[in-house]
């Protein structure tokens, strides 16, 4: 029962954090004629919408990984519960850097802040994997090559960490890099066989 | 297990998005005597309440369709999971155009924005149907006439798309059109036999 | 499956609406020395906290009734689903009049608004009972005396309706009346045997 | 069924309250050059982030206790349901003192307010334990030494109560005390054998 309630609690946090992202979009005060209203909307809202969708698919991606990880887990212990809590405290934080990003899409500071929070969440995710391997809670296949398995899980946080120096050179370059990671990442992982075959349940 | 957790996650997003709508209603600052307070309330709050209820029943309608669709699904795959994520990113966005609508009920810009987001969510919903038919994941009845089945599912987003040019002529005409769709739509669908007979569970 | 998913969705809306109430409490800007900070806090926050707890136990009470009603339901149909949606649209609205109440505890307007929304939610709740009785979806005991059963369920919304004229005479009298209803109501109902014996599950 | 739905509802409130904490972090308005932006961020956001993590692990700790308590419960009655509702009304309130704490980390008033709310939630938690023991709803082991069992559960709220006089002397001393409780508390409890052995489910 314990693992199930933890999964349900985690799903709740994921669902709420992902839906709270909409509150990061500022409501425009529309004035003047239709043309100036539209100009204002596009100026103000496009960066917010960009940040919204980036934040949504980042949290969605973490949800998918969490889902696969808990699905394959054979047991559960207190250390994993604590690591999951730390992980969730970073997932639930994501709406904050997303809001800053939407307000200041071109600033290095906001790009760095977003990348740091995502990378920290990715590291907490990798720590959970490592703890599960350490206690023999994952199926045999992963246990045979634990280091490689954890290394793979660090790829995405690694790319977000890499986007920090990129962001110092150009904020928009870092943002394109994230889009690339979100679009291409899952396909590369599937092609390299890093993702377990889908059982179709 | 995977489909169930996706359904639970989706239900969470639906429930949160529908309940966050209340945050789009502005809290009035009441001053002066009772009469002027009441005038202020009615002026300020009626458009917000109108937008709240429109948004509530639009999201509620999508929830009902989602519910029926996942109930009849015989399997689940990665493409459906991704399409569901895109669909949810549009459902979770609805509080934003609802807030703009409540602030500017008479503006073409806000009517168009609301209609566009609802139509996009409807298209994502139709894409999920199409993906399920394509992979033989729906029961036999629907598979026999896939095009007709998907065409029907495009009726509601089509009416919201149609309300965009209507909104350019008159914002309130488009809003009356939405009310009509929400009130009459389900009955027409039931009468034409487009809705599966209710099992009473 | 359908009834279960509706119950889960409703529970989500209840849990979110009840937790969003905390956002109706204004964050004070504390300035000056300790004494003036404390004065400011008490002035500003006590009305908000009062409204918070009233709103919390009103929504909590509706949740309990909903819980007992769906527990005893023998079936479910489309009309009940729709009535439940209308009911939830009023439950999810409660944070709005709660926020107005916390800002203007002494105004007739805010007392009336809160009482109207709670009474409407209570009426929607009674309509659900009536629909279930009409379709023979409740156990035999209630079906034998349907009118009396629905009349009892209108007692609480009736008392909130009654608090509207009371509120025109004195806002605080209406508020004391609500506290009385919340504190004494459940005990009276239990003593009169209106509540089913508790099964201890 | 009743206990399960109460647990699901409580989990919903916990998950929403813990995720709403992110809304207590103020979105900075960044201006000037990179250096002044960064200074502003650190000045404004570090106290908010500190309060966010304190609030997150306080709510998380209560969730864990709630989880263990309901797991070991052999039955459920109306008094426990009501006590749980009062407990949840205090859990759902925590984002409010957390927001005040983040805005005024150095003020005695905000430290006292946070400690009072946490201590009240802890007392409500102990009342639930006591009610369960009083009705023989807990397994034999705890029933043999009810007073000691309830006394232990008052340790954490007691330490938060103790932090109130400490906060009058120094706000930051009280905050360090909380961090100590959160970091060391679980270990001490585990070492003293106050926590049931983990079943690894």
Short mmCIF file of C-alpha atoms in Angstrom, two decimals, chain B residues 7 10-12 14-20 22-23 25-31 34 37-38 41 45 49 52-53 56-57 59-61 63-64 66-68 70-71 187 190 195-201, chain C residues 1-9 12-14 16-18 20 23-24 26 74-78 81-82 84-97 99-100 103-104 107-110 113:
data_model
loop_
_atom_site.label_atom_id
_atom_site.label_comp_id
_atom_site.label_asym_id
_atom_site.label_seq_id
_atom_site.Cartn_x
_atom_site.Cartn_y
_atom_site.Cartn_z
CA UNK B 7 -6.02 8.41 -16.78
CA UNK B 10 -5.27 13.40 -16.84
CA UNK B 11 -8.17 13.52 -14.37
CA UNK B 12 -5.93 15.46 -12.01
CA UNK B 14 -8.82 18.33 -15.67
CA UNK B 15 -9.90 18.77 -12.03
CA UNK B 16 -7.19 21.35 -11.30
CA UNK B 17 -7.72 23.35 -14.51
CA UNK B 18 -11.50 23.46 -13.92
CA UNK B 19 -11.05 24.57 -10.30
CA UNK B 20 -8.37 27.17 -11.12
CA UNK B 22 -12.29 30.55 -10.02
CA UNK B 23 -9.00 32.49 -9.80
CA UNK B 25 -12.77 36.07 -11.17
CA UNK B 26 -11.45 39.39 -9.88
CA UNK B 27 -12.09 40.25 -6.25
CA UNK B 28 -13.94 43.58 -6.22
CA UNK B 29 -12.96 46.44 -3.92
CA UNK B 30 -16.29 47.53 -2.52
CA UNK B 31 -16.69 51.19 -1.54
CA UNK B 34 -24.87 49.68 -0.65
CA UNK B 37 -21.38 48.57 -4.12
CA UNK B 38 -24.04 46.47 -5.81
CA UNK B 41 -20.35 44.12 -8.25
CA UNK B 45 -18.47 40.36 -11.74
CA UNK B 49 -19.00 34.80 -13.89
CA UNK B 52 -16.25 31.16 -15.52
CA UNK B 53 -19.31 29.07 -16.37
CA UNK B 56 -16.25 25.27 -16.65
CA UNK B 57 -18.62 23.52 -19.03
CA UNK B 59 -13.51 21.77 -19.72
CA UNK B 60 -16.26 19.54 -18.26
CA UNK B 61 -17.34 18.54 -21.77
CA UNK B 63 -13.47 15.61 -19.52
CA UNK B 64 -16.61 13.65 -20.43
CA UNK B 66 -11.88 11.90 -22.54
CA UNK B 67 -13.59 9.64 -20.02
CA UNK B 68 -15.69 7.87 -22.69
CA UNK B 70 -10.34 5.99 -22.45
CA UNK B 71 -13.17 3.76 -21.23
CA UNK B 187 -28.79 16.48 -27.09
CA UNK B 190 -27.67 11.72 -28.33
CA UNK B 195 -23.27 8.58 -28.30
CA UNK B 196 -22.94 5.01 -27.17
CA UNK B 197 -25.92 3.73 -25.15
CA UNK B 198 -25.36 4.33 -21.47
CA UNK B 199 -24.53 1.21 -19.49
CA UNK B 200 -25.73 2.56 -16.14
CA UNK B 201 -22.64 1.52 -14.22
CA UNK C 1 -15.93 2.31 -13.89
CA UNK C 2 -17.84 5.44 -14.87
CA UNK C 3 -19.20 6.19 -11.41
CA UNK C 4 -15.78 5.67 -9.87
CA UNK C 5 -14.09 8.09 -12.24
CA UNK C 6 -16.83 10.68 -11.58
CA UNK C 7 -16.30 10.26 -7.82
CA UNK C 8 -12.53 10.62 -8.24
CA UNK C 9 -13.00 13.74 -10.39
CA UNK C 12 -10.34 16.27 -6.93
CA UNK C 13 -12.52 19.37 -7.38
CA UNK C 14 -13.49 19.33 -3.67
CA UNK C 16 -8.62 21.71 -4.86
CA UNK C 17 -11.43 24.17 -4.06
CA UNK C 18 -10.92 23.65 -0.30
CA UNK C 20 -7.42 27.19 -2.88
CA UNK C 23 -5.18 32.05 -1.50
CA UNK C 24 -8.08 34.24 -0.31
CA UNK C 26 -4.12 38.45 1.89
CA UNK C 74 -27.04 1.81 -6.72
CA UNK C 75 -26.55 3.15 -10.22
CA UNK C 76 -25.62 6.20 -12.22
CA UNK C 77 -26.98 7.91 -15.32
CA UNK C 78 -26.33 10.85 -17.62
CA UNK C 81 -23.62 13.20 -14.24
CA UNK C 82 -24.84 16.56 -15.55
CA UNK C 84 -23.09 16.65 -10.52
CA UNK C 85 -21.24 18.92 -12.98
CA UNK C 86 -23.55 21.85 -12.18
CA UNK C 87 -23.11 21.11 -8.46
CA UNK C 88 -19.31 21.07 -8.84
CA UNK C 89 -19.36 24.38 -10.77
CA UNK C 90 -20.92 25.95 -7.64
CA UNK C 91 -18.55 24.20 -5.20
CA UNK C 92 -15.53 25.35 -7.22
CA UNK C 93 -16.96 28.90 -7.12
CA UNK C 94 -17.01 29.09 -3.28
CA UNK C 95 -13.43 30.50 -2.97
CA UNK C 96 -14.67 33.65 -4.76
CA UNK C 97 -17.43 34.71 -2.28
CA UNK C 99 -12.47 36.03 -0.66
CA UNK C 100 -15.04 38.84 -0.85
CA UNK C 103 -12.21 41.49 2.61
CA UNK C 104 -15.56 42.93 3.68
CA UNK C 107 -20.90 44.39 4.48
CA UNK C 108 -24.38 43.09 3.64
CA UNK C 109 -23.35 42.62 0.01
CA UNK C 110 -20.60 40.12 0.79
CA UNK C 113 -23.20 36.77 -1.98
#
